[in-house]
PDB file of C-alpha atoms in Angstrom:
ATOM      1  CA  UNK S   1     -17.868-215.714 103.012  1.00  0.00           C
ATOM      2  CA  UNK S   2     -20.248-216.679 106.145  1.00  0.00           C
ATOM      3  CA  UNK S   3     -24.187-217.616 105.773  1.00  0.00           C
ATOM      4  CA  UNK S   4     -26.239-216.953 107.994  1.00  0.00           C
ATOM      5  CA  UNK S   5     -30.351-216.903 108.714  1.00  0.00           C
ATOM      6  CA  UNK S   6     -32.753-214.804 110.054  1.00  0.00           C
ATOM      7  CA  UNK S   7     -36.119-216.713 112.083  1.00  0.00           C
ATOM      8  CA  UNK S   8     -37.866-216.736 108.999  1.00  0.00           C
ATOM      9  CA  UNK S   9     -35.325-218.366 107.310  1.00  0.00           C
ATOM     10  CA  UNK S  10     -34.220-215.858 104.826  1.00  0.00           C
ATOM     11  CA  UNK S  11     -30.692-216.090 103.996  1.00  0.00           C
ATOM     12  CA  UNK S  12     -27.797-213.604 104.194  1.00  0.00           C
ATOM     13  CA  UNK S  13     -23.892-213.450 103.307  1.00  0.00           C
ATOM     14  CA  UNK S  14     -21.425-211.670 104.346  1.00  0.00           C
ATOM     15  CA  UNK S  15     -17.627-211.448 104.637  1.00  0.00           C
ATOM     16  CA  UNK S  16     -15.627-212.640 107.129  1.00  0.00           C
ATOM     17  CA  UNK S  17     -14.439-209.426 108.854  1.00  0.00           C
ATOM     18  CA  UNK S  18     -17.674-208.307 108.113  1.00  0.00           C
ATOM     19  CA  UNK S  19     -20.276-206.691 111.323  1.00  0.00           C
ATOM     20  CA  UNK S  20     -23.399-209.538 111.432  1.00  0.00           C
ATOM     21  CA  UNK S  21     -26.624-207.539 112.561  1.00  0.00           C
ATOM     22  CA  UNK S  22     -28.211-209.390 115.457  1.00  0.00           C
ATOM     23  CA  UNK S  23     -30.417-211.646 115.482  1.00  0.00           C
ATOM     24  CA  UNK S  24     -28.947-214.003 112.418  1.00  0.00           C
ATOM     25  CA  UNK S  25     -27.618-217.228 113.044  1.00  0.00           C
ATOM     26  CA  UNK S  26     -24.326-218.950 111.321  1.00  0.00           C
ATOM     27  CA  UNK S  27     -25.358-221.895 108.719  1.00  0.00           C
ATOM     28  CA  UNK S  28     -23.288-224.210 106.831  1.00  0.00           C
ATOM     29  CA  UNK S  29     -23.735-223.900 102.879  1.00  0.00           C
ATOM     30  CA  UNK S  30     -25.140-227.669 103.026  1.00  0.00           C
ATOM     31  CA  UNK S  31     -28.024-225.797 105.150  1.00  0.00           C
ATOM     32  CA  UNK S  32     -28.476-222.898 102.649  1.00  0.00           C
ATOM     33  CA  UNK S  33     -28.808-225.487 100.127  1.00  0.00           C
ATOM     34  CA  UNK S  34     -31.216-227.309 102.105  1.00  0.00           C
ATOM     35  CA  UNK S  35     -33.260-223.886 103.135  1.00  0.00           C
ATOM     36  CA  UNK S  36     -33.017-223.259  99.358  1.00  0.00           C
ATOM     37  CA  UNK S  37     -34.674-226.344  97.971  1.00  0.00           C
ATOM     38  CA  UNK S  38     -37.457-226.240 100.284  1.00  0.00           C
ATOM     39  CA  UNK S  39     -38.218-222.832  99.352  1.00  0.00           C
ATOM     40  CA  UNK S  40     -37.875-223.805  96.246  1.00  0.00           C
ATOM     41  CA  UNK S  41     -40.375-227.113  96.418  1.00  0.00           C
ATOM     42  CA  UNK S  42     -43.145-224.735  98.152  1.00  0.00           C
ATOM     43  CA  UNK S  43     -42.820-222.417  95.098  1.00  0.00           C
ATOM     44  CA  UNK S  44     -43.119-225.281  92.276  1.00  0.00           C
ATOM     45  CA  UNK S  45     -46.196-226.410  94.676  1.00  0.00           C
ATOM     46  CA  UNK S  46     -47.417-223.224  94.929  1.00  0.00           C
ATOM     47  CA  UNK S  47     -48.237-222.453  90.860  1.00  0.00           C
ATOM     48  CA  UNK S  48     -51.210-223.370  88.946  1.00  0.00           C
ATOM     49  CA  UNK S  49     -51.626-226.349  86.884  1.00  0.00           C
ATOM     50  CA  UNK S  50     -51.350-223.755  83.811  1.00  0.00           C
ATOM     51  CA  UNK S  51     -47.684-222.955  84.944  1.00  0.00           C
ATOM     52  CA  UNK S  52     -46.920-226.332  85.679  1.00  0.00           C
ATOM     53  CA  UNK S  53     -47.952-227.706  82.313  1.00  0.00           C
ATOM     54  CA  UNK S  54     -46.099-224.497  80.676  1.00  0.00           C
ATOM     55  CA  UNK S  55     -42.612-226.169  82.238  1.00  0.00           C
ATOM     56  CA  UNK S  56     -43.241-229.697  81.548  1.00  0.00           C
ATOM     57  CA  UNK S  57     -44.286-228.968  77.889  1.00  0.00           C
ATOM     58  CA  UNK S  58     -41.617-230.107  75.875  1.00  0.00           C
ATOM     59  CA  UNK S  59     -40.403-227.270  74.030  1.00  0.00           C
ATOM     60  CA  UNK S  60     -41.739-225.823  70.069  1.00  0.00           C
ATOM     61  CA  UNK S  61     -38.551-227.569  68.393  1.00  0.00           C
ATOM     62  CA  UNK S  62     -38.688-230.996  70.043  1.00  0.00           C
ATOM     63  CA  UNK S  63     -42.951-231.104  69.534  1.00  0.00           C
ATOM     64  CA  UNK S  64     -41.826-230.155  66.257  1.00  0.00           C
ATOM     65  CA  UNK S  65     -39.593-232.238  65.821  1.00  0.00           C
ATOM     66  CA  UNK S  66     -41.807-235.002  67.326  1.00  0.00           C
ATOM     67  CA  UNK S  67     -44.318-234.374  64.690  1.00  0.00           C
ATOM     68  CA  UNK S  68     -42.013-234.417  61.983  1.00  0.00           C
ATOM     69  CA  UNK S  69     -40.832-237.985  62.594  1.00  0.00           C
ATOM     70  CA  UNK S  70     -43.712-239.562  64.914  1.00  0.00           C
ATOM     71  CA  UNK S  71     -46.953-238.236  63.437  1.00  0.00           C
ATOM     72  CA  UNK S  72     -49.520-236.095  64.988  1.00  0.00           C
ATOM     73  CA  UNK S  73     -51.059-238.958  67.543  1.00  0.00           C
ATOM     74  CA  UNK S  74     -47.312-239.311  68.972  1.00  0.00           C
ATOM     75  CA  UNK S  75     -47.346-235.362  69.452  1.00  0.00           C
ATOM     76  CA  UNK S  76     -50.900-235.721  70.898  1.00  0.00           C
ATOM     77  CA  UNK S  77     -49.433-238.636  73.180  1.00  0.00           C
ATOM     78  CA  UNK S  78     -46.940-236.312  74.374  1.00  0.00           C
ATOM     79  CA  UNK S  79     -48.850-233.700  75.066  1.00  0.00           C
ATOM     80  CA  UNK S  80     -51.516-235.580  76.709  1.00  0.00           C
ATOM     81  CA  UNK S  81     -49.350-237.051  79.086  1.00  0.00           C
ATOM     82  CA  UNK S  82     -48.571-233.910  80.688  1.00  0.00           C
ATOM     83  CA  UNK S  83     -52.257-232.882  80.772  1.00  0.00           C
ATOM     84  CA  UNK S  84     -52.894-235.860  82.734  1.00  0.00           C
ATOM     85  CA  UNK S  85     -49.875-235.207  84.994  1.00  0.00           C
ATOM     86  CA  UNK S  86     -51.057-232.021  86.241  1.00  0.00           C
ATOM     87  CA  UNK S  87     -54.846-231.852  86.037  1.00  0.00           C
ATOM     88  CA  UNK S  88     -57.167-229.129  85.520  1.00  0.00           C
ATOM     89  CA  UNK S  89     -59.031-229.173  88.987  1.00  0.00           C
TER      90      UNK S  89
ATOM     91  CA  UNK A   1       9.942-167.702 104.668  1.00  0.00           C
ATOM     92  CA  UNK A   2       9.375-169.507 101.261  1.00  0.00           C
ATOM     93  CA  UNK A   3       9.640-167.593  98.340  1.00  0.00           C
ATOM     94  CA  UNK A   4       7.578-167.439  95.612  1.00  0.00           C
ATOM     95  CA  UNK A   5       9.068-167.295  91.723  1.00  0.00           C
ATOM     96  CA  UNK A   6       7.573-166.583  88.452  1.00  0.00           C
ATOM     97  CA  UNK A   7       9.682-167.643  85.698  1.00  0.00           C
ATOM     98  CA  UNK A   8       9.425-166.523  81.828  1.00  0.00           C
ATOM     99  CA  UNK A   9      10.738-169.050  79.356  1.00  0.00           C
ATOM    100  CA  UNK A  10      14.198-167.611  78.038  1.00  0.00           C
ATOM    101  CA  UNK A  11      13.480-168.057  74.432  1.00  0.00           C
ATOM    102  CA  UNK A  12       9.547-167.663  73.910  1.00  0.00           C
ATOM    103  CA  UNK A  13       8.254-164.456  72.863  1.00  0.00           C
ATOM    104  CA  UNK A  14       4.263-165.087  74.275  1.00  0.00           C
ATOM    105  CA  UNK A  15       2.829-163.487  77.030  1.00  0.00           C
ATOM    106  CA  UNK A  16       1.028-165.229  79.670  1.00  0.00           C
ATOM    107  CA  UNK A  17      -1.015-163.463  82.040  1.00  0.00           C
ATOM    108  CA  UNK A  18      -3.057-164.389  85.718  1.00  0.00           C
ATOM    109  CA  UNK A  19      -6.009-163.111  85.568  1.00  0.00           C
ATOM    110  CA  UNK A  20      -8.710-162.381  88.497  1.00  0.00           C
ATOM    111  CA  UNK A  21     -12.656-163.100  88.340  1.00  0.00           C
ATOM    112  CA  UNK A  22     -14.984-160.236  88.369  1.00  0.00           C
ATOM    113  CA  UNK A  23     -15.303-160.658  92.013  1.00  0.00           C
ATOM    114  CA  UNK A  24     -14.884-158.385  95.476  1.00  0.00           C
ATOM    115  CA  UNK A  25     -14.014-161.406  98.014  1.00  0.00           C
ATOM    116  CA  UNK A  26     -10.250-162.057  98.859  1.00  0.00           C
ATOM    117  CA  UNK A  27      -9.034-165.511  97.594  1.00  0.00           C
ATOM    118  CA  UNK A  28      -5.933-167.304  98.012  1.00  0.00           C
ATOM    119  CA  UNK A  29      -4.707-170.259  96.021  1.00  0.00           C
ATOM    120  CA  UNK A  30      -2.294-173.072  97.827  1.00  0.00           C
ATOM    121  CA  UNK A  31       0.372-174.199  95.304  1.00  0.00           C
ATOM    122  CA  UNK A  32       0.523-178.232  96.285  1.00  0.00           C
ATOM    123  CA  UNK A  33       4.275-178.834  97.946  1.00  0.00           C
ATOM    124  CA  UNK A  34       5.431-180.593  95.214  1.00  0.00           C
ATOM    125  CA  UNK A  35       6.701-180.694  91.707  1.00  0.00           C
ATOM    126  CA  UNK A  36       4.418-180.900  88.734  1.00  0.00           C
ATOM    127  CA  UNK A  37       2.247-179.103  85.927  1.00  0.00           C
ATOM    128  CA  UNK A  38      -1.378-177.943  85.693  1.00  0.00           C
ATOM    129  CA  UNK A  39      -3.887-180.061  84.801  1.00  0.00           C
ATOM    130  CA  UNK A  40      -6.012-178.497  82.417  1.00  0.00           C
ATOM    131  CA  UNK A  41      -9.456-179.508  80.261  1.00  0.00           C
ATOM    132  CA  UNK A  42      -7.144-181.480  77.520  1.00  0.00           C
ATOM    133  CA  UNK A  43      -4.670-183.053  79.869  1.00  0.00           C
ATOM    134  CA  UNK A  44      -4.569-186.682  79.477  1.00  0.00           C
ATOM    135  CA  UNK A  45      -5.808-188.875  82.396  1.00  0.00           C
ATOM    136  CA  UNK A  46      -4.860-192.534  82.233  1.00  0.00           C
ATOM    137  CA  UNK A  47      -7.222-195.011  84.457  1.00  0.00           C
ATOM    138  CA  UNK A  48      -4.029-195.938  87.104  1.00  0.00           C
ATOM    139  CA  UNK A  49      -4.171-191.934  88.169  1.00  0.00           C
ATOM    140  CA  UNK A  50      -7.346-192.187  89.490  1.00  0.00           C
ATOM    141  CA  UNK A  51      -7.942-192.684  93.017  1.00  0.00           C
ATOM    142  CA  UNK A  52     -11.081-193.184  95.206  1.00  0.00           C
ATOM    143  CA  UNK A  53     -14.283-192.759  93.891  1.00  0.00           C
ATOM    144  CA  UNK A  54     -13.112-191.671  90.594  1.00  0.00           C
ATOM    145  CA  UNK A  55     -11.661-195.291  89.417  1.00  0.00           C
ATOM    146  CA  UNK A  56     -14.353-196.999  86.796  1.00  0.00           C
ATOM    147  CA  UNK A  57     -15.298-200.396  87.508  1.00  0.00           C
ATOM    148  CA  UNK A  58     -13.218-203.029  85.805  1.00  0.00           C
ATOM    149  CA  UNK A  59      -9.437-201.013  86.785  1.00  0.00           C
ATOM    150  CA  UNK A  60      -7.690-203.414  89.254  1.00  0.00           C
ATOM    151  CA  UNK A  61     -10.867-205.661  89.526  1.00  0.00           C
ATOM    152  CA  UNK A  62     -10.606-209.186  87.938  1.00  0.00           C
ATOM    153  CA  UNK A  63     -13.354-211.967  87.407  1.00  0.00           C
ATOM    154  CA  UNK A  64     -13.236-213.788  90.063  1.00  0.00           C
ATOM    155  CA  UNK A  65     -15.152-217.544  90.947  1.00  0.00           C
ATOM    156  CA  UNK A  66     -17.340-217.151  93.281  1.00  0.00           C
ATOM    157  CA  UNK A  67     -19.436-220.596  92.852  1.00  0.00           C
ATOM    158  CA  UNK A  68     -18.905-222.547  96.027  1.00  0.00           C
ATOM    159  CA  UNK A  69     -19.040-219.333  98.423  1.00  0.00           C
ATOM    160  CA  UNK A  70     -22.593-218.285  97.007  1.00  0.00           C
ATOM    161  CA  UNK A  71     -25.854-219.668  97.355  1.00  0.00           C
ATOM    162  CA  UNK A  72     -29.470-218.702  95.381  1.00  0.00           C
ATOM    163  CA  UNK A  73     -32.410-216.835  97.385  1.00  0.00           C
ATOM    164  CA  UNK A  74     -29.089-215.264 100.051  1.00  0.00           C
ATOM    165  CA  UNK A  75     -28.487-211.995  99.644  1.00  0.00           C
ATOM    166  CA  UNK A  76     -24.717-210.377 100.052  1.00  0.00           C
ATOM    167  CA  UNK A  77     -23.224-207.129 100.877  1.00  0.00           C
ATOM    168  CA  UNK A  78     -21.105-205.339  98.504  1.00  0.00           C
ATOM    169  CA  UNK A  79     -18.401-204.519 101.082  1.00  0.00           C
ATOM    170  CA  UNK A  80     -15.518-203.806  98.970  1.00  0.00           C
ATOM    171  CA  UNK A  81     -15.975-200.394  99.043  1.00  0.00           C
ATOM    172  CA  UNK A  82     -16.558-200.040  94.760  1.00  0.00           C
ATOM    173  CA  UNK A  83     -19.075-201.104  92.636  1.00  0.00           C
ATOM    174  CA  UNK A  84     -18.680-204.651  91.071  1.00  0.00           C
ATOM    175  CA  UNK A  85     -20.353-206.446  88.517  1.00  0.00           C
ATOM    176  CA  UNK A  86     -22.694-210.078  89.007  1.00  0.00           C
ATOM    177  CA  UNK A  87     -22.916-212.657  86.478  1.00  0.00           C
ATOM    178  CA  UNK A  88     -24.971-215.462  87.275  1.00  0.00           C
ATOM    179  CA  UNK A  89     -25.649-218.658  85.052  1.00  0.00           C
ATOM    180  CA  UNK A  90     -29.165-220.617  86.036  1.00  0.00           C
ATOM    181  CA  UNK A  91     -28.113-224.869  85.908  1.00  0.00           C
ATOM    182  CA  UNK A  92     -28.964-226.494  82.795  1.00  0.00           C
ATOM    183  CA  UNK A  93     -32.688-228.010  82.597  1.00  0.00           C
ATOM    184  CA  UNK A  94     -35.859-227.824  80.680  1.00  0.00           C
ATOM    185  CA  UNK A  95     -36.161-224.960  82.512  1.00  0.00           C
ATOM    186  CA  UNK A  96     -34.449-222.926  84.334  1.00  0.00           C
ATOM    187  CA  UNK A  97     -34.975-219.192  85.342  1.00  0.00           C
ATOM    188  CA  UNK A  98     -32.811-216.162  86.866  1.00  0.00           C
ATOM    189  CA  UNK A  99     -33.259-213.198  88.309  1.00  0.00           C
ATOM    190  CA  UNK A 100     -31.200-210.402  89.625  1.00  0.00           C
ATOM    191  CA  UNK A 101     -31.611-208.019  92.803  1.00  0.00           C
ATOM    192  CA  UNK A 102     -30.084-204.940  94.217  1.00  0.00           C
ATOM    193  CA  UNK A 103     -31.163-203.545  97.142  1.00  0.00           C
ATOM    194  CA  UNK A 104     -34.577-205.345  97.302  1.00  0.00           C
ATOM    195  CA  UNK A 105     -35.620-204.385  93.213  1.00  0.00           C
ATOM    196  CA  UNK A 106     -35.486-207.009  90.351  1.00  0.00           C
ATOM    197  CA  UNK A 107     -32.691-205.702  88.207  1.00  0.00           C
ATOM    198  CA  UNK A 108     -33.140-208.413  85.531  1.00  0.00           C
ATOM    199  CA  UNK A 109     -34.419-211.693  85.070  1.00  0.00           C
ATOM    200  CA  UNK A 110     -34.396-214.054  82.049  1.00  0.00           C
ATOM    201  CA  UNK A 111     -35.697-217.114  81.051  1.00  0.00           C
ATOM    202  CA  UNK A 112     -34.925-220.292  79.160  1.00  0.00           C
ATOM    203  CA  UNK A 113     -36.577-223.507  77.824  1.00  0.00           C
ATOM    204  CA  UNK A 114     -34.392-225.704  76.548  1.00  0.00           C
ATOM    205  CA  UNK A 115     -34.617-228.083  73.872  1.00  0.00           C
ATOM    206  CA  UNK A 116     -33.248-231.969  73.557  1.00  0.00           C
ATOM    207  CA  UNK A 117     -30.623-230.570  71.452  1.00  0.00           C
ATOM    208  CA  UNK A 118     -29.435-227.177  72.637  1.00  0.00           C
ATOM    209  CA  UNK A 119     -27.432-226.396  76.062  1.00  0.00           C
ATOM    210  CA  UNK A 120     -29.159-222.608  76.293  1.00  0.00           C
ATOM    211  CA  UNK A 121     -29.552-221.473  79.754  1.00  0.00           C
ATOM    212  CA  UNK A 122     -31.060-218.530  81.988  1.00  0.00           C
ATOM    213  CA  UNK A 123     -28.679-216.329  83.133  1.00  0.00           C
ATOM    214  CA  UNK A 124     -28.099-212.747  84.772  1.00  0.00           C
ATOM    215  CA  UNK A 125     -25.589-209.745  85.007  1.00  0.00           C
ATOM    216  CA  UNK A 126     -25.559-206.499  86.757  1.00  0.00           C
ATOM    217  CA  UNK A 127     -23.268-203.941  88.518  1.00  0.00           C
ATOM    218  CA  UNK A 128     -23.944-203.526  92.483  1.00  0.00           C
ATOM    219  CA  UNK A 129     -23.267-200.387  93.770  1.00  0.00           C
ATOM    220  CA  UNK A 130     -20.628-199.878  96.580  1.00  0.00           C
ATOM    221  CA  UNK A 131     -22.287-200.414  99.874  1.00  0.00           C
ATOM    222  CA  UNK A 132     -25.313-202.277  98.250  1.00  0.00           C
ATOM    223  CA  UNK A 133     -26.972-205.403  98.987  1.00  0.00           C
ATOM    224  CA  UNK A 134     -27.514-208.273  95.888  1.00  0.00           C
ATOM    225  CA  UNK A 135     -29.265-210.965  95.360  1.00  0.00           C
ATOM    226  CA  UNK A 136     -30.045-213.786  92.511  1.00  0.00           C
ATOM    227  CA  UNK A 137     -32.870-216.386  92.871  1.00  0.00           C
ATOM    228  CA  UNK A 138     -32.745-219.349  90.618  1.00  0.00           C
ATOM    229  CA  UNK A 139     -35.084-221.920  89.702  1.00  0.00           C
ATOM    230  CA  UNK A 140     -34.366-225.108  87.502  1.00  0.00           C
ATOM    231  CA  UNK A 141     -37.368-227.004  86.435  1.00  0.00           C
ATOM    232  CA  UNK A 142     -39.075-225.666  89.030  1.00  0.00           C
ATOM    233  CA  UNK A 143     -38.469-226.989  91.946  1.00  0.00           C
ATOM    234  CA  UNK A 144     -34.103-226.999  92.365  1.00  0.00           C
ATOM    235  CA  UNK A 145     -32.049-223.679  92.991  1.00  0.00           C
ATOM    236  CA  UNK A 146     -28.852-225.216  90.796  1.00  0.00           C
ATOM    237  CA  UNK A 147     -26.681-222.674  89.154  1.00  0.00           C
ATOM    238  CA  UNK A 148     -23.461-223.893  87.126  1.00  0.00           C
ATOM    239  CA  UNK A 149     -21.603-220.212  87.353  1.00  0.00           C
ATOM    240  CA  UNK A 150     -21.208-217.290  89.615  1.00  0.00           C
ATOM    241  CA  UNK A 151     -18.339-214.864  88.683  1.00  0.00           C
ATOM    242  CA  UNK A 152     -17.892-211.646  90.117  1.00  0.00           C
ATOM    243  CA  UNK A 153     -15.893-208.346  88.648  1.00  0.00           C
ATOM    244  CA  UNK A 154     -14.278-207.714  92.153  1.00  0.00           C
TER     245      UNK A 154
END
């Protein structure tokens, strides 16, 4: 399997005896990876501070859990913390 | 010239009989130049007889590991001439997210939160057509594009 990109950096495979359309250059996989992760930065930056706090949240079992053995101020603590992190602008 | 035999069993007492179609156009049926018997609606058809376009997906195909020849967000031809099936598994995280495309349209997508305690992660599967184009995006955490598995039925 070959990688290649087109000028707006979107990414194809395809086999080795394979035809490449024109216009695609050959990229190592280290450079796909690299292409990848910068894509993938620009969509992380690109959500709202909603989605953002809906990853970081830890998830319903571990607040649970939190609250089980911390108490409610070490749930509120956690929670908080990731408010702060990504702000409501 | 060839010749042309038809041959009553010796013993049986049935008769069998060709019969024409209510029709007034000339036909002629080719008897295939070799030995064999007729295939009828109850014959039995094992998967290894079929040829072409007629062998199911999964006969002669085996998972294979495709992890270090595949990349997220790339999208590959299905070249081998019959469909194959896709199965994807988005890297471990907090997070993590998967989705599955043929020919430019989401397929499937799935997604997992993890907690400190369980291993649960996104992942996808699908067939791809012979001739199609296929692609999966992942997205750990957010902001990384690690899976831990890509096997293909191939």
């Amino acid at each position: 399997m070959k990688h290649y990109k087109d000028s707006n950096n979107n990414l194809f495979g395809f086999e080795e005896n394979a035809v490449i359309p024109s216009g695609l250059t050959e990229i190592t996989m280290d450079e796909v990876k690299a292409i990848n992760n910068v894509k993938a930065q620009a969509a992380y930056e690109a959500l709202s501070y909603a989605e953002k706090r809906a990853q970081a949240y830890p998830s319903i079992p571990d607040q649970l859990d939190t609250i089980y053995h911390e108490g409610i101020d070490a749930w509120k603590a956690t929670i908080a913390a990731v408010k702060q992190e990504y702000p409501k602008p | 010239m060839s010749k042309v035999t038809i041959q009553g069993d010796a013993s049986g007492t049935g008769i069998f009989t060709i019969a024409s179609p209510n029709s007034n156009t000339d036909r002629t049926l080719v008897l295939p130049d070799e030995a064999g018997t007729v295939l009828t609606s109850v014959s039995s058809i094992t998967s290894t007889q079929l040829t072409g376009d007629a062998i199911p997906i999964g006969v002669g195909q085996t998972w294979t590991d495709v992890l270090g020849s595949r990349a997220t967000g790339t999208t590959y031809t299905n070249s081998t001439g019959r469909p194959i099936m896709v199965a994807v598994t988005a890297g471990e995280a907090t997070y993590s997210y998967c989705r599955g495309w043929v020919d430019g349209v989401t397929i499937t997508e799935q997604q997992s939160r993890d907690s400190a305690t369980s291993t649960s992660q996104a992942g996808v599967i699908f067939i791809v057509p012979a001739g199609s184009t296929y692609q999966v995006t992942v997205s750990v955490n957010g902001n990384s594009s690690d899976f831990d598995a890509w096997f293909e039925l191939r």
